[in-house]
XYZ file of C-alpha atoms in Angstrom:
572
model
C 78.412 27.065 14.562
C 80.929 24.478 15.291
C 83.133 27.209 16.630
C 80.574 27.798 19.191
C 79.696 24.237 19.862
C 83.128 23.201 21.008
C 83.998 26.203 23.837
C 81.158 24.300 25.974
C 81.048 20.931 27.575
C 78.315 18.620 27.477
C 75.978 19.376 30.505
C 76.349 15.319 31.854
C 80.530 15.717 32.050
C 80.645 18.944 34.193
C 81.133 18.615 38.143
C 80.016 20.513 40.635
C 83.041 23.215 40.648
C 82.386 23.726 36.624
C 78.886 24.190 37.022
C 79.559 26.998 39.931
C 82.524 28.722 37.349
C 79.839 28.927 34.654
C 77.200 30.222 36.932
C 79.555 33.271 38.124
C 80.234 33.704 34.437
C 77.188 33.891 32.560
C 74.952 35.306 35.699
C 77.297 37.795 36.844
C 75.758 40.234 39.781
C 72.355 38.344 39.536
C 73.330 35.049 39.982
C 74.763 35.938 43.522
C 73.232 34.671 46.223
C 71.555 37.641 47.841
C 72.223 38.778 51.242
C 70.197 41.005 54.284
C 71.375 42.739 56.830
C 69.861 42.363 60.473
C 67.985 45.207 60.186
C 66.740 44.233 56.633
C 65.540 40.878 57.954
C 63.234 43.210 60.671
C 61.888 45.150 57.601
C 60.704 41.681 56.125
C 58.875 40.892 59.071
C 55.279 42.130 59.882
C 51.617 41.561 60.029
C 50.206 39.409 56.908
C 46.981 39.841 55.576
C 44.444 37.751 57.041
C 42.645 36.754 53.704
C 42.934 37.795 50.296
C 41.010 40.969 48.650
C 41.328 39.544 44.904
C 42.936 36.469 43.236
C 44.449 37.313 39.527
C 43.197 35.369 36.320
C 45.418 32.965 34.929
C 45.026 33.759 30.768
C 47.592 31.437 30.005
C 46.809 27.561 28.862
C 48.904 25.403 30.224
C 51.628 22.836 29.337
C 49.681 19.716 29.626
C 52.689 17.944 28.278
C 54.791 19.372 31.486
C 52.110 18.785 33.990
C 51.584 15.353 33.276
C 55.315 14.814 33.249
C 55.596 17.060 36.792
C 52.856 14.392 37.787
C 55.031 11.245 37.136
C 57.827 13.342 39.532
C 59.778 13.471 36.072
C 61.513 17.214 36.366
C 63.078 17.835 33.105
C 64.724 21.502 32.116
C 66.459 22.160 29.201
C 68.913 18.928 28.802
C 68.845 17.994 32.276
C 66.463 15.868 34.618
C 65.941 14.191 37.632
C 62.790 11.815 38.587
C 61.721 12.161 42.276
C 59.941 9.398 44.706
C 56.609 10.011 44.928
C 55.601 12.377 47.556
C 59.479 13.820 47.408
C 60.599 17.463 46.835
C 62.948 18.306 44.079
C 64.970 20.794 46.818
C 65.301 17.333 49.027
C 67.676 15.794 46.115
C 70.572 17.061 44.597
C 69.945 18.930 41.389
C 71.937 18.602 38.428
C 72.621 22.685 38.266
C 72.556 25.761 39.419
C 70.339 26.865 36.260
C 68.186 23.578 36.534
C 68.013 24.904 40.753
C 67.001 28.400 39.401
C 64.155 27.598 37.352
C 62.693 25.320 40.026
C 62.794 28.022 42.637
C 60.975 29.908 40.227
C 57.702 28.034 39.677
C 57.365 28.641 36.099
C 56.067 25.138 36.423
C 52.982 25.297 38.891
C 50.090 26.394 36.680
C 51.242 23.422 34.663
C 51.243 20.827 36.850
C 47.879 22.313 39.204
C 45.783 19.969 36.090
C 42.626 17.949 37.598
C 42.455 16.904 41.855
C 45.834 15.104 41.859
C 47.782 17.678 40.064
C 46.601 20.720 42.475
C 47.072 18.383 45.729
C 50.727 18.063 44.514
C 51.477 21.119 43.811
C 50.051 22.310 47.201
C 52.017 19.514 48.593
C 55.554 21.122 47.179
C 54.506 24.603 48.118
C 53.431 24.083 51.532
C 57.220 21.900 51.668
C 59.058 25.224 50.237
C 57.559 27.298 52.253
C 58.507 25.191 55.305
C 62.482 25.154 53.956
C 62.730 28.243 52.418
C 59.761 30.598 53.902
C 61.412 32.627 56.059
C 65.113 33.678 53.405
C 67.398 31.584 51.899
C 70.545 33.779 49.615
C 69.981 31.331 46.302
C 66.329 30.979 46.632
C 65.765 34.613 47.580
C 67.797 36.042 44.679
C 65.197 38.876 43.155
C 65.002 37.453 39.871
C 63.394 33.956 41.041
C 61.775 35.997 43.874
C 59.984 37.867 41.686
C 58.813 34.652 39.172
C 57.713 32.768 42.262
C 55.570 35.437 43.479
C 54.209 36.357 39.857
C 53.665 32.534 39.589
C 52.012 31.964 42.674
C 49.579 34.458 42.468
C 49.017 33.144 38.869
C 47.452 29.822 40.747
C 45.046 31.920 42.465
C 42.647 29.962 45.222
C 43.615 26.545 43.981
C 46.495 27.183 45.594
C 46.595 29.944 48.072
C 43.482 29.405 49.975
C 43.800 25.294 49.899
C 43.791 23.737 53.150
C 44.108 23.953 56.771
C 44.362 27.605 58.309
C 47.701 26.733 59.727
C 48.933 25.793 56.307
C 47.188 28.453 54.424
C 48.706 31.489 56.795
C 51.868 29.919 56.615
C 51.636 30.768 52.394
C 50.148 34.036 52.830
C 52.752 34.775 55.327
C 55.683 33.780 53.570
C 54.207 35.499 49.903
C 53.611 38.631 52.357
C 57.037 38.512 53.392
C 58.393 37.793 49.828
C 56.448 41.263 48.523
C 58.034 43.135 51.264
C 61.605 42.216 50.345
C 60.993 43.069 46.297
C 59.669 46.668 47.827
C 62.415 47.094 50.435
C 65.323 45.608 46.751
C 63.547 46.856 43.815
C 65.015 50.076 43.824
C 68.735 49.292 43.609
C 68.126 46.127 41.076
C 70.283 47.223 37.831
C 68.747 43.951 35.960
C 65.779 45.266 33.842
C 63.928 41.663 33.979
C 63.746 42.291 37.654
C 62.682 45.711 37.717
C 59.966 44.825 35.375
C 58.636 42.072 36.735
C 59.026 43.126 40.489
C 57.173 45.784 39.469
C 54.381 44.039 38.267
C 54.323 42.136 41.199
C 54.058 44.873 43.329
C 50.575 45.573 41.643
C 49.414 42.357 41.840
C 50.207 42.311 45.553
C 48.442 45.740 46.275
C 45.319 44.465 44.798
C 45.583 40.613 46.022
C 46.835 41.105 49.005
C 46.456 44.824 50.629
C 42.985 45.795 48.840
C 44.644 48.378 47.017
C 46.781 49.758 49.306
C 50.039 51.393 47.822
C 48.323 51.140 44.176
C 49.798 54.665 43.233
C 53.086 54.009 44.182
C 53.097 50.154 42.291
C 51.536 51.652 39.141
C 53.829 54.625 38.994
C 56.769 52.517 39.388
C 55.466 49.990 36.464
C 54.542 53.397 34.173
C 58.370 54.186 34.759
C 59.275 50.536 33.304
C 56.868 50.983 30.617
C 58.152 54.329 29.376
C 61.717 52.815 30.256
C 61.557 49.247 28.261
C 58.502 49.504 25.684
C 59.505 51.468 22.265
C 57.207 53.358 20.629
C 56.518 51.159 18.096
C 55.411 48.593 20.560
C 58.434 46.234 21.003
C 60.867 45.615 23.854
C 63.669 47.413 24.098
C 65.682 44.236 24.494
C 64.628 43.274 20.685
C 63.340 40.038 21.810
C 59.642 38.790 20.662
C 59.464 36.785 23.722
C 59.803 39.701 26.206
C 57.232 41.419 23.752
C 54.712 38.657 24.819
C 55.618 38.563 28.523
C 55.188 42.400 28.920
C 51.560 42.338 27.189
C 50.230 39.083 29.275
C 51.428 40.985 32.529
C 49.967 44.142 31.492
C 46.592 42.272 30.381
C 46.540 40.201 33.492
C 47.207 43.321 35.840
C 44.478 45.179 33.445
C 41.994 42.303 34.200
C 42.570 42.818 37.677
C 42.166 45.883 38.162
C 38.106 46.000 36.330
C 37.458 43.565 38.595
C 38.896 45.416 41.792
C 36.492 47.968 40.576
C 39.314 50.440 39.704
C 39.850 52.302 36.597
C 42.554 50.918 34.146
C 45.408 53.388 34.230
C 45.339 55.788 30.181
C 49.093 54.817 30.033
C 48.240 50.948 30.447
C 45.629 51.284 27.497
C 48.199 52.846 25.429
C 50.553 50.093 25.633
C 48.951 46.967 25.428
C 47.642 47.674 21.772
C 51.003 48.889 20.510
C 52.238 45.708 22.361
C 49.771 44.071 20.641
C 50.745 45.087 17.228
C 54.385 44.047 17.878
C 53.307 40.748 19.110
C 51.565 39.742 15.840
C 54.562 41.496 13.242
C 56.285 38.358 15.303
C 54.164 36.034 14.633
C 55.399 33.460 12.182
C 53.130 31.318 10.300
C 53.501 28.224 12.619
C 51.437 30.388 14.990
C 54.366 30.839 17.567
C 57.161 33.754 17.474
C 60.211 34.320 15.816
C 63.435 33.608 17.484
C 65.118 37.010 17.680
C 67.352 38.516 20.828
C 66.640 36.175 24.010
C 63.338 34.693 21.702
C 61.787 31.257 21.677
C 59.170 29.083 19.942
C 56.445 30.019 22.678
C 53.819 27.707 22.380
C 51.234 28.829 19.502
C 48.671 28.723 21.618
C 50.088 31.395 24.366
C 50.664 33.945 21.664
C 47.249 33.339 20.267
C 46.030 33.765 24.217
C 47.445 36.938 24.200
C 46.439 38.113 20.667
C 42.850 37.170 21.622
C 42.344 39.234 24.682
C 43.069 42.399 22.256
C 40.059 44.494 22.067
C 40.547 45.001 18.069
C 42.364 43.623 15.565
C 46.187 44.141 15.788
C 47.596 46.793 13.392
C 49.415 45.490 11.264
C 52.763 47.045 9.751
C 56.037 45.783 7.359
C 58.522 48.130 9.288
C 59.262 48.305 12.922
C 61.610 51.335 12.937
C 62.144 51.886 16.787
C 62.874 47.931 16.975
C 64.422 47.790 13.837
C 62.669 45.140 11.918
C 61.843 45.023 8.791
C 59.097 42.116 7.580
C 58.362 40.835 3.786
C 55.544 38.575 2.841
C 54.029 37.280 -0.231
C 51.780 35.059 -0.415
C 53.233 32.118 2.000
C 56.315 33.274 1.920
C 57.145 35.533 4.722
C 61.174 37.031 5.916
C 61.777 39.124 9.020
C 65.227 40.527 9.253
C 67.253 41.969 12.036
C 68.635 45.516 10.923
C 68.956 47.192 14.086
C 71.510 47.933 16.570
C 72.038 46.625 20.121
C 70.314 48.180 22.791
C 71.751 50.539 25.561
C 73.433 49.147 28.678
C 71.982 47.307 31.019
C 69.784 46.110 28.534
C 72.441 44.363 25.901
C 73.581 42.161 28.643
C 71.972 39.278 26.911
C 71.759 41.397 22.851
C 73.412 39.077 20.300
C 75.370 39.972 17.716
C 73.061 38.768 14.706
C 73.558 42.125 12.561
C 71.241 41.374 9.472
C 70.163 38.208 9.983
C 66.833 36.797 9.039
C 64.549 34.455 9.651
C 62.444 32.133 6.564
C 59.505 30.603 6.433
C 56.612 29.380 4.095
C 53.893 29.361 5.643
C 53.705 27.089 8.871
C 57.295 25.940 7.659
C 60.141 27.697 9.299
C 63.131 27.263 6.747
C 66.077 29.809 7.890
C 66.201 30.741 11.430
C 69.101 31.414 13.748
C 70.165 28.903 16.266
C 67.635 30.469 18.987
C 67.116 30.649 22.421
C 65.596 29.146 25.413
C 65.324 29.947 29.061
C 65.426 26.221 29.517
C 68.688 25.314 28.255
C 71.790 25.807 30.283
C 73.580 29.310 30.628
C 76.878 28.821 28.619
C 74.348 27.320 25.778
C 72.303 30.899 26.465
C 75.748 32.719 26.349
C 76.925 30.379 23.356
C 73.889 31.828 20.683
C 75.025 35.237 21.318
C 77.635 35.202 18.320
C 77.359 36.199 14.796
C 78.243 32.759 13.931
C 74.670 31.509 15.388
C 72.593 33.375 12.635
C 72.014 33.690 9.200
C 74.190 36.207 8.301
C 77.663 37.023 7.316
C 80.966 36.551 9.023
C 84.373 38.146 8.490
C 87.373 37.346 9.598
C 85.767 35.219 11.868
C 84.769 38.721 14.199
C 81.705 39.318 15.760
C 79.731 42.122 14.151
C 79.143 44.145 17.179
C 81.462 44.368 20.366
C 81.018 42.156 23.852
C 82.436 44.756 26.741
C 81.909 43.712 30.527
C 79.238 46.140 31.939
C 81.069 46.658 35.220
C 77.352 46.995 37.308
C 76.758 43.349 36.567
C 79.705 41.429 35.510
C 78.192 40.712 32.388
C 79.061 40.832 28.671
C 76.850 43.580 27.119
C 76.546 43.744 23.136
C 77.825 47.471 21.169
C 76.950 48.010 18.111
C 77.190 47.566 15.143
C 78.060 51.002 13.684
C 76.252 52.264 10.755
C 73.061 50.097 10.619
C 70.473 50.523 8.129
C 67.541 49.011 5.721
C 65.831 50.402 3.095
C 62.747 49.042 1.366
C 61.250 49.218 -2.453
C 57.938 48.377 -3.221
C 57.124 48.239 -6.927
C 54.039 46.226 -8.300
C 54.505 42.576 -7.304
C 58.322 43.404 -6.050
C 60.036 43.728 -2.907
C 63.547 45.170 -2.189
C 65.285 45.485 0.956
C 68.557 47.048 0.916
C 70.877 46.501 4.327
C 73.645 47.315 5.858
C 76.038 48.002 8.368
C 79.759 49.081 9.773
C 80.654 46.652 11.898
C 83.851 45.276 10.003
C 84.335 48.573 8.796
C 87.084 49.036 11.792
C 89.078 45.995 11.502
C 89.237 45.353 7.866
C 88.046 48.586 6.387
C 84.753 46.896 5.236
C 80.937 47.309 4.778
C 78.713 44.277 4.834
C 75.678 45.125 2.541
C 73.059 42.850 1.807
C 70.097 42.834 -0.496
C 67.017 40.838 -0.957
C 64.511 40.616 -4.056
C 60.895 38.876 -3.745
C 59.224 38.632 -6.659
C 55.889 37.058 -8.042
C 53.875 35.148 -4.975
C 56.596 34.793 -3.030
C 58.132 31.715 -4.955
C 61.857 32.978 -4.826
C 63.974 35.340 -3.151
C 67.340 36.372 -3.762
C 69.902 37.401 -2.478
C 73.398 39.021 -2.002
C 75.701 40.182 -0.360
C 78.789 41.589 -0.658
C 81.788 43.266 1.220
C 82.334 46.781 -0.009
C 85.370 49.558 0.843
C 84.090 52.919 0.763
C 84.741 54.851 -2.293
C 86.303 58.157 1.024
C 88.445 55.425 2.658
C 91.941 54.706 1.322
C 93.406 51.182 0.322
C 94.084 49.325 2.425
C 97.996 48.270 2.551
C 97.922 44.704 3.553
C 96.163 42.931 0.713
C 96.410 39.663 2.054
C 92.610 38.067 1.234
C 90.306 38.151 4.785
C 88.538 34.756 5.073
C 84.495 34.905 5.501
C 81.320 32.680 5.571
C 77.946 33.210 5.236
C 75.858 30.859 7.080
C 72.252 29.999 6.972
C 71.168 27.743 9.905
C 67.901 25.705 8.951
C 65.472 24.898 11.397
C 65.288 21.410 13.027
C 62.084 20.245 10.673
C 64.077 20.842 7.819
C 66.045 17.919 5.716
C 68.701 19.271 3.282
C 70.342 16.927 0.771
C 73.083 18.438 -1.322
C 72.718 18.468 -5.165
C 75.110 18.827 -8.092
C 73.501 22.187 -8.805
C 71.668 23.160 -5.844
C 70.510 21.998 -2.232
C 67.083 20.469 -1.654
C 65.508 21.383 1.666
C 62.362 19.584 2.462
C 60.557 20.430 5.409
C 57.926 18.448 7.516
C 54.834 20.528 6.153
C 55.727 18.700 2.647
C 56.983 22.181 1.495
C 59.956 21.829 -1.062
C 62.839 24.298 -1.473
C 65.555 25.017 -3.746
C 69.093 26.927 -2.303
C 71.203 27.880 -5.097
C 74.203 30.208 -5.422
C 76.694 30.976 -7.882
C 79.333 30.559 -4.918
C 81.753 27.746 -5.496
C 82.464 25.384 -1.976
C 78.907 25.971 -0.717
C 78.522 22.573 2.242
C 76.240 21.529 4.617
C 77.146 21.646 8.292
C 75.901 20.810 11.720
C 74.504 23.610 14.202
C 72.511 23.877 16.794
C 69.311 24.909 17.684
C 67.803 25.879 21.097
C 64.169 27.881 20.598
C 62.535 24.651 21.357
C 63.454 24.067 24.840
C 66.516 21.715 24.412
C 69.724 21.600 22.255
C 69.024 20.375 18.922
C 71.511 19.830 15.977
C 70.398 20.845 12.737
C 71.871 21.494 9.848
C 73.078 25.137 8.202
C 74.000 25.832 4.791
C 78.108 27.371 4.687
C 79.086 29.915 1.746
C 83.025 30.332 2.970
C 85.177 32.474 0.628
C 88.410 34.882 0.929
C 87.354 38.832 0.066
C 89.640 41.365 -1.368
C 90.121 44.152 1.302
C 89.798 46.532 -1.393
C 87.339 45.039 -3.071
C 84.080 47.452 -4.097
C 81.667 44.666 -3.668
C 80.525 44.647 -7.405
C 82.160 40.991 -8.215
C 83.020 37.934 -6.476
C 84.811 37.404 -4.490
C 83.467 40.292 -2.780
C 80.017 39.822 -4.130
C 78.060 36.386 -2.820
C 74.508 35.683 -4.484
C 72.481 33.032 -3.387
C 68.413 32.277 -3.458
C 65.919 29.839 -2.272
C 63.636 29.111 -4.720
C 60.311 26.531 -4.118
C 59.899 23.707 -6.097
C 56.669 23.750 -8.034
């Protein structure tokens, strides 16, 4: 991961010019600042509401940790954070970022920090200040993206916030929110980024029934069947691959589901449909910490927001080892429980953030998470987002230093969308107490004339699994005529409560949970290395486990050095 590491500066030395480059960069189309025409500023205006027909249910718990924090006028996001005068705005200051500007437009942070008398009178205090600044438009503020989250999150706060105060005040919110819904309706339709679509179309629900009594349902359901049918697979998962957007889409379908019963109107066949298969996908991602795996744009979300979700289910989740559609497969035994990535990236626009982590897994016994990848986090910087992308940041192999799919600029929004790889599969074997699962794909196979197959064996109660993996030419494809050896590595990046000592025979990895494991490999040169880890909300450094190695390039895979086989085996 080192590799990785070094392309990016450290958030503190960057000025203001570096910090706009890497915005353009990693943002692309959505990161502009967004503009309206005259006659699109006369569209915004128009009569607001006079009180509100329903307020939605907030089913999420909140950060206490955060809101206490927001309380002290300590902003922190990601690596970065300022600490305000009381009573001041964080839009009155400076901010270190355009990301770190970004989330705070968004007020991801409001249900958080509206906690007890003080906490709601400040958060009133900031809204009431933004909508005085930044009301009426403003290009960064206004993007639809944020536009969308702030909306989403406002009506999230329900009458603590929107109906708090003097009339004055109060019409001034329900003006601004009214004229915020009317720009997502008048943008929506030309967005090409699917987290917009989605969520502006969610919020166009939530306005009909909180704002307009129901007015325009039709049209705002219709428009959110279309996302459903255009982003949910059949099995349940997003098309994006990521766990996290798997728990975002079923807590806005829930909340909008709630809503609805209460509005007195009948819950939409299509919206009953989904949230169970949702459901199901939610828990196959479950690790055993209680929070999700780390997959495609995933995160630790906090245990007790997955569990918020899974509870509102009206049976059981159905529960499954294969996720075909998502391309998943999922072993446990006992404690022991592996989820690895044997799918391909998703169609454009949706690979825009897809990374390249072509049968990679993730470990963990029980509430111990052992291998993982170097996640992902909303909160960290965008060249850190952009940075996890590689093949290098998960636990999988590496040739010639190549990424196993292929980054190509999607023209529509400047960004770096994910192909591939070729020839993905997995089978599985179940027989008595054994598991196989036998992967692999083409990736290499253009380059270097290569296969990468892997295979993993559980055995007993989920005390050991092994592995290998190993670089194979097909038996149709002729030699190749530069034999000069191609240089890999194999990497498995531990998660941050893991300590790893190397041993003459074997490294020990001891987790936090007092679980004890064993990595051993026949591989000469296996080291220890720092990486990094991000699914916790800031940039961690670990440390991964390095099998490096030359292969033959006409090698069948049969014998080292084409041929690599490790396991992890628990101490007693």
């Amino acid at each position: 991961m080192s590799d990785i590491g070094e392309e990016f500066q450290a958030d503190r030395t960057r000025t203001s010019s570096d910090d706009a480059a890497l915005w353009r960069r990693f943002r692309g189309v959505a990161g502009e600042d967004a503009k309206v025409s005259t006659l699109q500023k006369l569209k915004l205006t128009g009569s607001a509401p006079t009180a509100y027909s329903l307020h939605l249910k907030n089913l999420l718990p909140p950060d206490d940790r955060r809101g206490e924090a927001l309380l002290r006028d300590i902003w922190r996001i990601g690596q970065q954070r300022i600490v305000l005068q009381p009573g001041q705005s964080p839009w009155s200051v400076e901010m270190p970022s355009r990301h770190f500007a970004d989330r705070v437009h968004r007020f991801g942070w409001a249900c958080d920090l509206a906690q007890g008398e003080a906490g709601k009178a400040r958060l009133i205090a900031l809204t009431d200040d933004w909508v005085s600044k930044f009301g009426k438009f403003h290009g960064f503020a206004w993007r639809l993206e944020p536009t969308t989250s702030r909306c989403w999150n406002w009506l999230r706060c329900g009458p603590d916030l929107l109906e708090a105060g003097d009339d004055d005040v109060r019409t001034a919110r329900l003006e601004s929110l009214s004229r915020q819904l009317r720009y997502i309706q008048e943008t929506l339709g030309a967005a090409n980024d699917p987290k917009s679509r989605w969520l502006g179309a969610v919020v166009l629900v939530a306005g009909s029934l909180c704002l307009r009594a129901g007015s325009g349902l039709g049209d705002a359901l219709d428009r959110l069947e279309a996302e459903c049918t255009a982003q949910i697979l059949p099995d349940g998962g997003h098309v994006t691959r990521s766990p996290a957007h798997v728990l975002t889409a079923l807590i806005h379908l829930q909340t909008l589901s709630d809503a609805l019963q209460r509005a007195g109107r009948p819950v939409p066949d299509w919206m009953d449909r989904w949230i169970p298969r949702i459901g199901a996908m939610l828990a196959f991602f479950q690790a055993g910490d209680g929070a999700l795996n780390t997959f495609h744009d995933g995160d630790e979300s906090r245990p007790e927001v997955v569990n918020a979700a899974l509870d509102r289910l009206s049976a059981p989740p159905r529960k499954f080892m294969f996720a075909p559609k998502s391309g998943f497969q999922k072993v446990e035994k006992g404690d022991l429980r592996l989820v690895l990535d044997c799918g391909e990236a998703p169609p454009r626009p949706f690979g825009d953030h897809a990374r390249a982590g072509a049968l990679g897994f993730e470990l963990s016994d029980g509430p111990a998470r052992i291998v993982t990848s170097c996640g992902y986090s909303a909160e960290v910087n965008v060249d850190w987002q952009a940075a996890v992308r590689r093949t290098s940041a998960h636990s999988t192999l590496i040739l010639g230093g190549r990424d196993s799919g292929v980054f190509i600029v999607n023209d529509e929004t400047r960004l770096r969308a994910l192909i591939g790889p070729e020839g993905i599969a997995a089978k599985r074997l179940e027989e008595a107490a054994e598991i196989w699962l036998d992967a692999q794909h083409a990736g290499y196979k253009a380059a270097y004339g290569l296969l990468h197959r892997r295979r993993i064996f559980i055995s007993g109660e989920g005390d050991r699994l092994t592995g290998e993996d190993s670089l194979v030419r097909p038996v149709a494809q002729t030699p190749a005529d530069d034999k000069k050896p191609i240089p890999f590595e194999i990497r498995f990046h531990l998660h941050p409560t893991v300590t790893a000592m190397m041993g003459k025979d074997a490294i020990r990895l001891m987790c936090d949970t007092g679980h004890v494991w064993r990595f051993r490999t026949s591989h000469e040169g296996a080291r220890l290395e720092k990486t990094v880890y991000l699914a916790r909300g800031i940039v961690e450094q670990p440390e991964q486990i390095v099998l490096a190695g030359f292969a033959d390039p006409n090698g069948d895979g049969s014998q080292p050095p084409n041929c690599i086989r490790w396991a992890f085996v628990r101490e007693a």
